[in-house]
């Protein structure tokens, strides 16, 4: 049984301008110990996908479909029960650590409370476990630093503290939404290395959202590329980089500036702008920007085709003889 | 080649109120601490360094948007520090800036045409309405905005389009220097490439000189002729682009290059390197000697006592380090 199974998930936001279709009929599964990288441009629905999974949608959002975590259906589950799973079996980290940290409480207070609540530890044991976890994320002098407030840490250290909090209860799933995007490259490299190391140690599954294809290449087992709230391609990481099939994936891979190639050549760029989720076209959402389009692309949504046991692509070109 | 911009030992220091209760002692934050360089006509200098190392402050000092503590800025042979307001104005017109956050840098209550026309109204107030409209239309076309978008508001545009508006506003006066302060950091990869290609085209067409600020070396590589790496307000290495990437000689430059993940799983997973440890020290109390020594794998005793000065290790390749080398 996979750890997480998402089926036909749809997430819609009700706004004054109309319905915003953020996640559209999306299905995938995640195995135990697997790292799934999720890429896509901003607004493609990456964050709303994971916020749906942990039931933290904004109040104007609704979702339907099925989300099974360790066999249990999360859609429609009582908020109290979901809260128990979240924070205990599912840990989360975000781009901005202050979304997870309370500025008015010491790190010690915030960490020990999680352990006392979810795992019923007493204060002394909780403190010990918290210090161990800060050690594991390489916070120097953790025994002293644990008594400090979030603002007394640098940006990179706050990110580590957030990771330590997310991993406190040894969750089975860690969801990371652009955890290194706001960091400098040198600090990003530390954080990615740390996540790889912690996964070896604790064996959790990871959903890693990022728009950095370099980060994806370094950390994922499988990669899911999103466009307009749908999966446009999904494949094991080596397969995806070697044999990208969707025109959007191909364009994305070609438009990354690379250090290991000559610099003078002009970058390839994908023309046009991201789709408007208020008015998704009836056909393929990428059609305005696609240079390989064929007539059917305007009219019909391309189905997500399984082109090999582990590679899925949503493009009409796959159906051509 | 002619030198357009000459920056000589520029310092921008900020005085911060002290924290002590009894005898608050003002602290000095040396955001930019003795930077010198030349920029030729039509040349792009990339400026790279981690957040807080003084890149934006350097740009603001050059543009006269923040007051300079010491040093000089020369534009086309004129020293700007000693000009009266009126003459300074005409030089300002010649230097324009594009900011990082595309949407936040545009006034939400103004239409696209009003935004782009604003610099014309300020610097060329005598221009007739029709002539102004023509200029706005022509620059909009140049940056890839459609004529029917002229009366729209910024929030109706995507990040990439907002950045095009910002570029149009900066270029409508036909400046000779364009400062780009992380113009693509907030954009998606595919859109970043559009904007960089646009800047390359415009530079060629208008013979622009550019200062291109970024926090990572991969974007800068596409657009710069020369690159300067900064750390805590100081220049640590400057060289032509190819030389710098082929032969990075300062340990910090080396670390910045190593830290960039390569979008190829085969290479990225077989890369062996130890990321730089630790964070940027507080700019209020930088380490003694070389300010990089607390994170430097090559540091020795001399690094703690003597600040390294820039040395030209091969022609046009400058490094501030006691132990430079690959
Ligand atoms: N007006 C000011 N008063 C006091 N300190 C300032 C002021 N402006 C900037 N600083 C400080 O000067 C240093 C350099 O800041 P600057 O904004 O130039 O960095 P940067 O390299 O552009 O960073 P980033 O990549 O985050 O944009 C920082 O320590 C910053 O906090
Ligand atoms: N509360 C909300 N109300 C309306 N639209 C929303 C809301 N939250 C997110 N959206 C929209 O949903 C889409 C997907 O957002 P998101 O998942 O955050 O994108 P990303 O891929 O950048 O993480 C975007 O168009 C966003 O504007
Ligand atoms: S379905 Fe058509 S428009 Fe969409 S990506 Fe494939 S070829 Fe392009
Ligand atoms: S001077 Fe010393 S500490 Fe500074 S970069 Fe060079 S080797 Fe490192
Ligand atoms: Mg997001
Ligand atoms: Mg800046």
GROMACS .gro file of C-alpha atoms in nm, chain A residues 51-217:
model
  167
   51UNK     CA    1  -0.229   2.253   0.141
   52UNK     CA    2  -0.522   2.040   0.025
   53UNK     CA    3  -0.344   1.727   0.145
   54UNK     CA    4  -0.298   1.868   0.494
   55UNK     CA    5  -0.637   2.038   0.497
   56UNK     CA    6  -0.506   2.392   0.537
   57UNK     CA    7  -0.688   2.560   0.249
   58UNK     CA    8  -0.794   2.922   0.278
   59UNK     CA    9  -1.157   2.960   0.382
   60UNK     CA   10  -1.275   3.039   0.029
   61UNK     CA   11  -1.133   2.710  -0.100
   62UNK     CA   12  -1.313   2.376  -0.145
   63UNK     CA   13  -1.172   2.044  -0.247
   64UNK     CA   14  -1.313   1.718  -0.369
   65UNK     CA   15  -1.166   1.383  -0.460
   66UNK     CA   16  -0.985   1.136  -0.240
   67UNK     CA   17  -0.668   1.161  -0.033
   68UNK     CA   18  -0.570   0.840   0.142
   69UNK     CA   19  -0.282   0.858   0.388
   70UNK     CA   20  -0.169   0.524   0.538
   71UNK     CA   21  -0.497   0.386   0.413
   72UNK     CA   22  -0.712   0.644   0.589
   73UNK     CA   23  -0.930   0.881   0.387
   74UNK     CA   24  -0.849   1.242   0.478
   75UNK     CA   25  -1.119   1.411   0.270
   76UNK     CA   26  -1.418   1.459   0.496
   77UNK     CA   27  -1.228   1.354   0.810
   78UNK     CA   28  -1.306   1.552   1.126
   79UNK     CA   29  -1.075   1.851   1.169
   80UNK     CA   30  -0.970   1.723   1.509
   81UNK     CA   31  -0.853   1.392   1.365
   82UNK     CA   32  -0.669   1.558   1.079
   83UNK     CA   33  -0.493   1.791   1.319
   84UNK     CA   34  -0.372   1.488   1.508
   85UNK     CA   35  -0.218   1.340   1.193
   86UNK     CA   36  -0.073   1.671   1.086
   87UNK     CA   37   0.222   1.758   1.304
   88UNK     CA   38   0.256   1.398   1.417
   89UNK     CA   39   0.261   1.177   1.105
   90UNK     CA   40   0.298   1.461   0.852
   91UNK     CA   41   0.555   1.738   0.901
   92UNK     CA   42   0.562   2.056   0.698
   93UNK     CA   43   0.818   2.319   0.613
   94UNK     CA   44   0.759   2.636   0.417
   95UNK     CA   45   0.951   2.908   0.239
   96UNK     CA   46   0.905   3.150   0.527
   97UNK     CA   47   0.997   2.989   0.861
   98UNK     CA   48   0.793   3.247   1.047
   99UNK     CA   49   0.474   3.087   0.915
  100UNK     CA   50   0.560   2.796   1.147
  101UNK     CA   51   0.736   2.970   1.434
  102UNK     CA   52   0.572   3.185   1.695
  103UNK     CA   53   0.780   3.501   1.739
  104UNK     CA   54   0.674   3.544   2.103
  105UNK     CA   55   0.773   3.200   2.233
  106UNK     CA   56   1.117   3.051   2.281
  107UNK     CA   57   1.217   2.765   2.053
  108UNK     CA   58   1.217   2.537   2.357
  109UNK     CA   59   0.858   2.615   2.443
  110UNK     CA   60   0.745   2.561   2.083
  111UNK     CA   61   0.929   2.233   2.041
  112UNK     CA   62   0.848   2.075   2.374
  113UNK     CA   63   0.478   2.157   2.340
  114UNK     CA   64   0.458   1.962   2.015
  115UNK     CA   65   0.611   1.657   2.179
  116UNK     CA   66   0.401   1.681   2.493
  117UNK     CA   67   0.085   1.716   2.286
  118UNK     CA   68   0.144   1.452   2.019
  119UNK     CA   69   0.365   1.203   2.198
  120UNK     CA   70   0.271   1.254   2.560
  121UNK     CA   71   0.628   1.312   2.677
  122UNK     CA   72   0.703   1.493   3.002
  123UNK     CA   73   0.881   1.827   2.987
  124UNK     CA   74   1.231   1.697   3.063
  125UNK     CA   75   1.214   1.421   2.801
  126UNK     CA   76   1.062   1.659   2.550
  127UNK     CA   77   1.345   1.902   2.608
  128UNK     CA   78   1.603   1.631   2.559
  129UNK     CA   79   1.442   1.512   2.235
  130UNK     CA   80   1.422   1.872   2.111
  131UNK     CA   81   1.790   1.934   2.173
  132UNK     CA   82   1.877   1.610   1.995
  133UNK     CA   83   1.676   1.722   1.696
  134UNK     CA   84   1.842   2.065   1.690
  135UNK     CA   85   2.174   1.881   1.695
  136UNK     CA   86   2.057   1.669   1.404
  137UNK     CA   87   1.993   1.984   1.197
  138UNK     CA   88   2.337   2.115   1.301
  139UNK     CA   89   2.238   2.407   1.520
  140UNK     CA   90   2.561   2.475   1.708
  141UNK     CA   91   2.536   2.487   2.085
  142UNK     CA   92   2.176   2.360   2.078
  143UNK     CA   93   2.152   2.319   2.455
  144UNK     CA   94   2.184   2.694   2.500
  145UNK     CA   95   2.028   2.815   2.182
  146UNK     CA   96   1.704   2.630   2.251
  147UNK     CA   97   1.616   2.899   2.504
  148UNK     CA   98   1.622   3.175   2.243
  149UNK     CA   99   1.346   3.342   2.040
  150UNK     CA  100   1.313   3.296   1.662
  151UNK     CA  101   1.438   3.647   1.577
  152UNK     CA  102   1.766   3.568   1.748
  153UNK     CA  103   1.849   3.320   1.471
  154UNK     CA  104   1.975   3.400   1.120
  155UNK     CA  105   1.758   3.315   0.819
  156UNK     CA  106   1.940   2.990   0.748
  157UNK     CA  107   1.927   2.881   1.113
  158UNK     CA  108   1.556   2.960   1.138
  159UNK     CA  109   1.502   2.735   0.839
  160UNK     CA  110   1.689   2.458   1.024
  161UNK     CA  111   1.484   2.515   1.337
  162UNK     CA  112   1.167   2.480   1.132
  163UNK     CA  113   1.297   2.155   0.984
  164UNK     CA  114   1.377   2.032   1.334
  165UNK     CA  115   1.022   2.114   1.446
  166UNK     CA  116   0.873   1.936   1.146
  167UNK     CA  117   1.075   1.623   1.218
  168UNK     CA  118   1.026   1.617   1.596
  169UNK     CA  119   0.769   1.339   1.594
  170UNK     CA  120   0.956   1.144   1.325
  171UNK     CA  121   0.678   1.188   1.068
  172UNK     CA  122   0.621   0.942   0.785
  173UNK     CA  123   0.578   1.224   0.537
  174UNK     CA  124   0.761   1.554   0.517
  175UNK     CA  125   0.611   1.820   0.293
  176UNK     CA  126   0.852   2.095   0.195
  177UNK     CA  127   0.711   2.393   0.004
  178UNK     CA  128   1.004   2.583  -0.148
  179UNK     CA  129   1.213   2.557   0.169
  180UNK     CA  130   1.524   2.698   0.007
  181UNK     CA  131   1.385   2.951  -0.239
  182UNK     CA  132   1.441   3.256  -0.020
  183UNK     CA  133   1.788   3.149   0.089
  184UNK     CA  134   2.127   3.228  -0.053
  185UNK     CA  135   2.278   2.954  -0.267
  186UNK     CA  136   2.537   2.862  -0.008
  187UNK     CA  137   2.269   2.822   0.260
  188UNK     CA  138   2.041   2.642   0.015
  189UNK     CA  139   2.318   2.389  -0.044
  190UNK     CA  140   2.343   2.330   0.333
  191UNK     CA  141   1.968   2.280   0.367
  192UNK     CA  142   1.942   2.037   0.074
  193UNK     CA  143   2.235   1.837   0.206
  194UNK     CA  144   2.070   1.833   0.547
  195UNK     CA  145   1.741   1.705   0.405
  196UNK     CA  146   1.915   1.424   0.219
  197UNK     CA  147   2.100   1.333   0.537
  198UNK     CA  148   1.787   1.337   0.753
  199UNK     CA  149   1.600   1.121   0.507
  200UNK     CA  150   1.874   0.860   0.526
  201UNK     CA  151   1.849   0.872   0.901
  202UNK     CA  152   1.473   0.874   0.949
  203UNK     CA  153   1.349   0.718   0.624
  204UNK     CA  154   1.049   0.945   0.577
  205UNK     CA  155   0.887   1.016   0.239
  206UNK     CA  156   0.928   1.370   0.110
  207UNK     CA  157   0.722   1.590  -0.119
  208UNK     CA  158   0.958   1.865  -0.225
  209UNK     CA  159   0.814   2.164  -0.405
  210UNK     CA  160   1.061   2.388  -0.581
  211UNK     CA  161   1.097   2.574  -0.904
  212UNK     CA  162   1.470   2.506  -0.914
  213UNK     CA  163   1.542   2.219  -1.150
  214UNK     CA  164   1.890   2.182  -1.000
  215UNK     CA  165   1.739   2.112  -0.659
  216UNK     CA  166   1.496   1.867  -0.819
  217UNK     CA  167   1.783   1.687  -0.993
   0.00000   0.00000   0.00000
